[in-house]
PDB file of C-alpha atoms in Angstrom:
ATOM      1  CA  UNK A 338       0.000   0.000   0.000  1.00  0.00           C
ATOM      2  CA  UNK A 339       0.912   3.538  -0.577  1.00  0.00           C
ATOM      3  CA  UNK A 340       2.191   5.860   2.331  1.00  0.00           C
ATOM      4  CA  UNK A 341       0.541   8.811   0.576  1.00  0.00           C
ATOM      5  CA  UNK A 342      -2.919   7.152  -0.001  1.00  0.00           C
ATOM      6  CA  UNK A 343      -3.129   6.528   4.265  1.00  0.00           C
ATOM      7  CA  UNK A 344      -2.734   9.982   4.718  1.00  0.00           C
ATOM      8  CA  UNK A 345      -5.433  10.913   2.243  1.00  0.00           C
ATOM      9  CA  UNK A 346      -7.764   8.503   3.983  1.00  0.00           C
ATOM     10  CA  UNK A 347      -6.724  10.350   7.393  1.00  0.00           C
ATOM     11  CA  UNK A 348      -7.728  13.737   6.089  1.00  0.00           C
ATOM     12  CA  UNK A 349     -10.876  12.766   4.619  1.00  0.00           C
ATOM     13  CA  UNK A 350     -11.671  10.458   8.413  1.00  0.00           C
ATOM     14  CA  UNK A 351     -10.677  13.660  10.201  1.00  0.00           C
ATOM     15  CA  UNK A 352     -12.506  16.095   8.206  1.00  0.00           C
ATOM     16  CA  UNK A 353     -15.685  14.251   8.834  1.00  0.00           C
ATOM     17  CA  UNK A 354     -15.370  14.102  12.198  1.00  0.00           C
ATOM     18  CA  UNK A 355     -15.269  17.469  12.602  1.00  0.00           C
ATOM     19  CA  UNK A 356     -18.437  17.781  10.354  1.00  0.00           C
ATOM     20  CA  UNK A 357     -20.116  15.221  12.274  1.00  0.00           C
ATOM     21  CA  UNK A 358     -18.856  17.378  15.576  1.00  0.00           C
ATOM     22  CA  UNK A 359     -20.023  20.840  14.054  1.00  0.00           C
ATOM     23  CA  UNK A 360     -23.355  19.227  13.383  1.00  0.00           C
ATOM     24  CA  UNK A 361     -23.850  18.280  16.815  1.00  0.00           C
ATOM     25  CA  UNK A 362     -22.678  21.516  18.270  1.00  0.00           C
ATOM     26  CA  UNK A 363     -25.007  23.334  15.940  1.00  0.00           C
ATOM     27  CA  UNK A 364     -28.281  21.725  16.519  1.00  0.00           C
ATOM     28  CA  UNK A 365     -27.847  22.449  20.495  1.00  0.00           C
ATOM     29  CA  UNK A 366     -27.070  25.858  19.734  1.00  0.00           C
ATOM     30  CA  UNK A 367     -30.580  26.543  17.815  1.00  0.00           C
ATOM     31  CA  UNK A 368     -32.614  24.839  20.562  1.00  0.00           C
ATOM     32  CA  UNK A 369     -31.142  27.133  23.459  1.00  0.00           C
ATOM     33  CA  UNK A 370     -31.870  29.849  21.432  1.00  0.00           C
ATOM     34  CA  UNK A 371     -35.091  28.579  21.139  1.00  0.00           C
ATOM     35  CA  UNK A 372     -35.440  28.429  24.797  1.00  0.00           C
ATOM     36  CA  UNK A 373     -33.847  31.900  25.423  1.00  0.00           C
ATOM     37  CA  UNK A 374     -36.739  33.437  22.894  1.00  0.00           C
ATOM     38  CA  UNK A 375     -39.451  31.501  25.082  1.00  0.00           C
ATOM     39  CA  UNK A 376     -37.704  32.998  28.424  1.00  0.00           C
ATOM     40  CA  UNK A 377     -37.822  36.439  27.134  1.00  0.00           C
ATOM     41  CA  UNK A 378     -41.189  36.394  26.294  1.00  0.00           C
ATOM     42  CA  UNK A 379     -42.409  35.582  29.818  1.00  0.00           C
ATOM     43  CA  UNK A 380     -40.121  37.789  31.158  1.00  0.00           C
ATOM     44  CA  UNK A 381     -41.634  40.987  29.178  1.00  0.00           C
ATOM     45  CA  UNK A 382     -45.296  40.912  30.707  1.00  0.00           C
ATOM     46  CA  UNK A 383     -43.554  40.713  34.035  1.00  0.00           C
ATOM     47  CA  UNK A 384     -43.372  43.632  36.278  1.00  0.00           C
ATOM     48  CA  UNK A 385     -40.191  46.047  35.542  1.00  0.00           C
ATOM     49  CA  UNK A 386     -37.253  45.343  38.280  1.00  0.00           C
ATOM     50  CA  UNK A 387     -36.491  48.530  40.668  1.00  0.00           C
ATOM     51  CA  UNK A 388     -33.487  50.222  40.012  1.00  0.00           C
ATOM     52  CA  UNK A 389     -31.746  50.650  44.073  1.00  0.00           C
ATOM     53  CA  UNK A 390     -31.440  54.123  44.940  1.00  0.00           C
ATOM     54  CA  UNK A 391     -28.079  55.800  43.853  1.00  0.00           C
ATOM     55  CA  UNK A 392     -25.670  56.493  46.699  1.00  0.00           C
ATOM     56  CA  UNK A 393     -25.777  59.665  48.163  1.00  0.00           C
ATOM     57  CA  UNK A 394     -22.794  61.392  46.846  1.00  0.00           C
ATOM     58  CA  UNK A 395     -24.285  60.428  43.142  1.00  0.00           C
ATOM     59  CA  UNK A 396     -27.365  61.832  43.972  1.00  0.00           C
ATOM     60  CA  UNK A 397     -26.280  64.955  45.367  1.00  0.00           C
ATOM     61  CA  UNK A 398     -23.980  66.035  42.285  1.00  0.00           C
ATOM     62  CA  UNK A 399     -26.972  64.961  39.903  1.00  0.00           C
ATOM     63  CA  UNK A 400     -28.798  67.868  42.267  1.00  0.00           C
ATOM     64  CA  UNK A 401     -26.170  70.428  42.271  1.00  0.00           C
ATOM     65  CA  UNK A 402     -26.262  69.576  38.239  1.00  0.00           C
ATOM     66  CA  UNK A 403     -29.216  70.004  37.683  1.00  0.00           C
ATOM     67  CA  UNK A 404     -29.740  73.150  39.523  1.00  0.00           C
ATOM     68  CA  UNK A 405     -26.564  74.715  37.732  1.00  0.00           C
ATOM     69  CA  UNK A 406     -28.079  73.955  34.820  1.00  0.00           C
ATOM     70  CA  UNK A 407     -31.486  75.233  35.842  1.00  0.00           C
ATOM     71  CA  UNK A 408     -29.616  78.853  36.666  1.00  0.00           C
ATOM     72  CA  UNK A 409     -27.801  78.404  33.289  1.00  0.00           C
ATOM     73  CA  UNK A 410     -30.887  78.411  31.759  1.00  0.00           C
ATOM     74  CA  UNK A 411     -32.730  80.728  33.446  1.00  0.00           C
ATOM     75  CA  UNK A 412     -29.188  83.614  32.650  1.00  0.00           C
ATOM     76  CA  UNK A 413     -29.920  82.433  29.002  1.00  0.00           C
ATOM     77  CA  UNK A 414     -33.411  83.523  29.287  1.00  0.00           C
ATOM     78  CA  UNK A 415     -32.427  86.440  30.690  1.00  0.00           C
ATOM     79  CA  UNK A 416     -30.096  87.057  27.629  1.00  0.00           C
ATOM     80  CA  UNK A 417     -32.752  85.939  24.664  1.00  0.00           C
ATOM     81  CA  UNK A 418     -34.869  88.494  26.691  1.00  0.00           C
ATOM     82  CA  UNK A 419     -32.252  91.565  26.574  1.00  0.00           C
ATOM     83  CA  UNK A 420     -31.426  90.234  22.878  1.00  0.00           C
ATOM     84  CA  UNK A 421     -34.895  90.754  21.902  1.00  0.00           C
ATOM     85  CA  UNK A 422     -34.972  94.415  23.473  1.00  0.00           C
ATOM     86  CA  UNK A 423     -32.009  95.242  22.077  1.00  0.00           C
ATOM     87  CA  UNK A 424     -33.574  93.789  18.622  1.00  0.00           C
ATOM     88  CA  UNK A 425     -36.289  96.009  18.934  1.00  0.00           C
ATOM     89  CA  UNK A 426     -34.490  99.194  19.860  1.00  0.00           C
ATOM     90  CA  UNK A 427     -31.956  98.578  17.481  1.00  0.00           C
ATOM     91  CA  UNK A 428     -34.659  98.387  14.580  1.00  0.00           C
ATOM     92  CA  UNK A 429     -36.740 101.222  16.219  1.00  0.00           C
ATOM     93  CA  UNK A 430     -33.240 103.490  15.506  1.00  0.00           C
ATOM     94  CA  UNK A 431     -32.523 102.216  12.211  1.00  0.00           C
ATOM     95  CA  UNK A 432     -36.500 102.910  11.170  1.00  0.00           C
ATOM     96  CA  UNK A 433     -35.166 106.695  12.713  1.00  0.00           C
ATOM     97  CA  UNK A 434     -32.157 106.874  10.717  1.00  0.00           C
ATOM     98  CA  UNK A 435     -33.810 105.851   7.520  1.00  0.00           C
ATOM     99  CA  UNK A 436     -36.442 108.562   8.209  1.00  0.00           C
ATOM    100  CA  UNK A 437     -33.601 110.946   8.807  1.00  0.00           C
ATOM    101  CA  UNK A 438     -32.078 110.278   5.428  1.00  0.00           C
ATOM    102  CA  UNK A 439     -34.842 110.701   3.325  1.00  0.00           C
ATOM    103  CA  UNK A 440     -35.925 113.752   5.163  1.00  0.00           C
ATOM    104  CA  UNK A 441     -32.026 114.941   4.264  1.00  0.00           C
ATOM    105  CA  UNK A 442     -32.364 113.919   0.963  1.00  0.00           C
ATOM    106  CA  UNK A 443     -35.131 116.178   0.359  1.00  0.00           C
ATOM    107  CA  UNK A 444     -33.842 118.516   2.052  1.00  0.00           C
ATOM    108  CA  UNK A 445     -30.394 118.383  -0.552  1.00  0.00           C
ATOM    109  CA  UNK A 446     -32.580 117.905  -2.890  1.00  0.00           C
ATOM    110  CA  UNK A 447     -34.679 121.516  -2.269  1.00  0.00           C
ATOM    111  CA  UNK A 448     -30.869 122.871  -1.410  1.00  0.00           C
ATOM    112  CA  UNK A 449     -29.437 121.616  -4.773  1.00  0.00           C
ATOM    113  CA  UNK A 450     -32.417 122.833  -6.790  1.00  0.00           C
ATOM    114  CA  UNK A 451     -32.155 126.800  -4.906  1.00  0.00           C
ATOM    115  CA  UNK A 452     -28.171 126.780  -5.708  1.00  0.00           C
ATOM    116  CA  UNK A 453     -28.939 125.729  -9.229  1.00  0.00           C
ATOM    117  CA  UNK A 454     -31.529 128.475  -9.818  1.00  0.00           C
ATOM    118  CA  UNK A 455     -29.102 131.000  -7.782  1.00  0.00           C
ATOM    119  CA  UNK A 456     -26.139 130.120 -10.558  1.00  0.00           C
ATOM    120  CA  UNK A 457     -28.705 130.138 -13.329  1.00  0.00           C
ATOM    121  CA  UNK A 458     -30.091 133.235 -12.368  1.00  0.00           C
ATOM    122  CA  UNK A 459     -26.140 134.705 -11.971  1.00  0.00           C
ATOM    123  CA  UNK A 460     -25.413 133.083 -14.768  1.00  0.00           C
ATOM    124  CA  UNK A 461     -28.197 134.996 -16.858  1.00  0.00           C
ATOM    125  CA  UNK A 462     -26.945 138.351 -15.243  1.00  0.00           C
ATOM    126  CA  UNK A 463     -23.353 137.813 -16.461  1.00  0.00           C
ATOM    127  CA  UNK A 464     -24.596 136.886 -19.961  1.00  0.00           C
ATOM    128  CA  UNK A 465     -26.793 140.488 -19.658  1.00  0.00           C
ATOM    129  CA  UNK A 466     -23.922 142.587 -18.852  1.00  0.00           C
ATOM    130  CA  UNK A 467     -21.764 143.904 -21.099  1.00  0.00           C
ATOM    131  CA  UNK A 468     -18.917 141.687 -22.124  1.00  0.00           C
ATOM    132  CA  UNK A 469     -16.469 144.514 -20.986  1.00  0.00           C
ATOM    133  CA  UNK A 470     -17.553 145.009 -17.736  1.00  0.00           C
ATOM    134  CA  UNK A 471     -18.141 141.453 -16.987  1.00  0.00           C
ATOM    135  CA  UNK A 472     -14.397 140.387 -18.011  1.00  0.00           C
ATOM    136  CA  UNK A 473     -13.144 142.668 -15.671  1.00  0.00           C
ATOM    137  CA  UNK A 474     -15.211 141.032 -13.080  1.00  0.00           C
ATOM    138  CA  UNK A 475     -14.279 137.577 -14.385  1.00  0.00           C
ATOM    139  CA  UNK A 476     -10.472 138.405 -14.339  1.00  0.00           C
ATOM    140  CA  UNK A 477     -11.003 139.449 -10.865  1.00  0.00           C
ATOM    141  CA  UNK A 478     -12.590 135.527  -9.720  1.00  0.00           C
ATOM    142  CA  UNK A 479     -10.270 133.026  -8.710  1.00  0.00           C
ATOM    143  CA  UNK A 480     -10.329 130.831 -12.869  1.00  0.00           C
ATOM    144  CA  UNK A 481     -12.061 127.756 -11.429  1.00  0.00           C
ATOM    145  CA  UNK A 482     -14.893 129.858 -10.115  1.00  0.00           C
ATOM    146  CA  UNK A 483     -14.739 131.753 -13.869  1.00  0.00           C
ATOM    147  CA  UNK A 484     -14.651 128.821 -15.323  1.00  0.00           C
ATOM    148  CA  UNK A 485     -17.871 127.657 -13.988  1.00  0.00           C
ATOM    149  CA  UNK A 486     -19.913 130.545 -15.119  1.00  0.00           C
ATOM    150  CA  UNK A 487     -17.943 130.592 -18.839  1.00  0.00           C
ATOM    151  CA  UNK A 488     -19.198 127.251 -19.203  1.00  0.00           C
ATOM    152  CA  UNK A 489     -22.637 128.148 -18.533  1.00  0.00           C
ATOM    153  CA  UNK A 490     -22.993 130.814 -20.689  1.00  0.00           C
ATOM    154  CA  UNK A 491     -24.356 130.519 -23.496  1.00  0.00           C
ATOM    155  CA  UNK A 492     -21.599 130.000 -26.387  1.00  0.00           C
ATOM    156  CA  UNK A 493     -21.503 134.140 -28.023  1.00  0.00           C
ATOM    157  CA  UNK A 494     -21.972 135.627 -24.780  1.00  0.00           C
ATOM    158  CA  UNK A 495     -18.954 133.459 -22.992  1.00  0.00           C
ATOM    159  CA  UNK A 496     -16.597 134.293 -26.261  1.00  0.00           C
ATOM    160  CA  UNK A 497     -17.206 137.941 -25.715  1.00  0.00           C
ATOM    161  CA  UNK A 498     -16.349 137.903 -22.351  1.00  0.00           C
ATOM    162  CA  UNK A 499     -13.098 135.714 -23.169  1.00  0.00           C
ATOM    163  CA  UNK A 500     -12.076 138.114 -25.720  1.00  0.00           C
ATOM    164  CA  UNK A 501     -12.481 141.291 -23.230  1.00  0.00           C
ATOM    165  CA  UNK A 502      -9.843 139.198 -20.625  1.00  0.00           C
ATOM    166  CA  UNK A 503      -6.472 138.968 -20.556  1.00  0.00           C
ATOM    167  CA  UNK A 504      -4.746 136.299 -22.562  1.00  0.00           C
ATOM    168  CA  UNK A 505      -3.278 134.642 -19.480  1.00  0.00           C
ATOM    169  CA  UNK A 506      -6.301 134.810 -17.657  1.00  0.00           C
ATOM    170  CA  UNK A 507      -8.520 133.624 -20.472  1.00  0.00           C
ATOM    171  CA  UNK A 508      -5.874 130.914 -21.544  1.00  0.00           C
ATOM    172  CA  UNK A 509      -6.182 129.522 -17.894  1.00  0.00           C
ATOM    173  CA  UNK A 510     -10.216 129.513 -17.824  1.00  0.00           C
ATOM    174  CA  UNK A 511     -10.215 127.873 -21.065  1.00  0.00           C
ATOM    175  CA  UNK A 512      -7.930 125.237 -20.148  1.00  0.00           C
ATOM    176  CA  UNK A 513      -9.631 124.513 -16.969  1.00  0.00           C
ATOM    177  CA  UNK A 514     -12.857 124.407 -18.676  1.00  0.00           C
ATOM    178  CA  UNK A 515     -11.080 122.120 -21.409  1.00  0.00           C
ATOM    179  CA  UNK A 516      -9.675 119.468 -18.469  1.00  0.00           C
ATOM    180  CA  UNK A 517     -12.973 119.388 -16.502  1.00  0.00           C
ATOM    181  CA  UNK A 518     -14.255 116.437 -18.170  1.00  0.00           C
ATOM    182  CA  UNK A 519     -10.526 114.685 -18.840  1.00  0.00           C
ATOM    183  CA  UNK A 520     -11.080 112.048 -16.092  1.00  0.00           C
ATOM    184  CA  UNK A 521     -14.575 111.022 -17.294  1.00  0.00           C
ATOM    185  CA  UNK A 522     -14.868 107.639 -17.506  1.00  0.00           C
ATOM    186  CA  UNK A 523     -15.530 107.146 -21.843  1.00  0.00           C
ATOM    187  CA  UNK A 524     -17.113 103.891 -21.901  1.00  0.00           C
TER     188      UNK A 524
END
């Protein structure tokens, strides 16, 4: 007989056995579980077990905790509380402000429209006078304050009054009426 062909036979004998042995150790396994389902089924229409009072050094922290917590509660109540009025006063002032602003900006608006019927109505007296009186007045302004009226005046009446200046003085009104619009944006 072959040496080889006993061990074979050994493996398969052994491997059986421990089939056979798993089999065994299975089919115990589902009947205690069995039983275990039965036991918990009686046991849940019986009366709850009592718990056994903590000790007293457990219950007294769980009472100091629970009354911190109660005052932490109660200071956050307090807060929501002081939140919400300052919520409500802070809305009540911005309600104010935005009042405020559109009462100013009728207010520039009235201002705006007086100063621009003060220069048109200054602007219409310089155009009235006689272009050698009023470049004698115009040489006299500071040129950015000339310049201002020049180029409000209608075209003939603001070349007259250019003509009746100096050249340096006119050459410097011009130019500064020439560079006000330089740094427009163009698009």
């Amino acid at each position: 007989m072959n040496p080889m062909r006993g061990r074979g036979t050994l493996a398969v004998l052994a491997i059986m056995l421990a089939a056979s042995g798993a089999m065994r150790f299975g089919s115990g396994v589902g009947a205690a579980l069995a039983r275990e389902a039965e036991g918990a089924g009686d046991a849940a229409g019986a009366a709850p077990l009592s718990c056994p009072a903590p000790p007293l050094a457990v219950a007294e922290a769980l009472a100091e905790r629970a009354a911190m917590l109660d005052r932490r509660e109660a200071a956050l109540e307090e807060r929501l509380a002081a939140l919400d009025l300052a919520e409500t006063a802070v809305a009540a002032r911005l309600a104010e402000l935005a009042a405020a602003e559109e009462e100013l900006r009728a207010l520039v608006t009235v201002a705006d429209g007086a100063a621009e019927a003060d220069l048109q109505r200054l602007t219409a007296v310089y155009e009235a006078m006689k272009p050698a009186d009023a470049a004698r007045l115009f040489a006299a302004m500071s040129p950015e304050f000339a310049a201002g009226f020049l180029a409000r005046m209608k075209p003939e009446a603001a070349a007259l009054v250019l003509s009746g200046m100096t050249p340096e003085a006119a050459f410097s009104v011009t130019a500064l009426i020439a560079g006000r619009n330089a740094r427009a944006p163009t698009q």
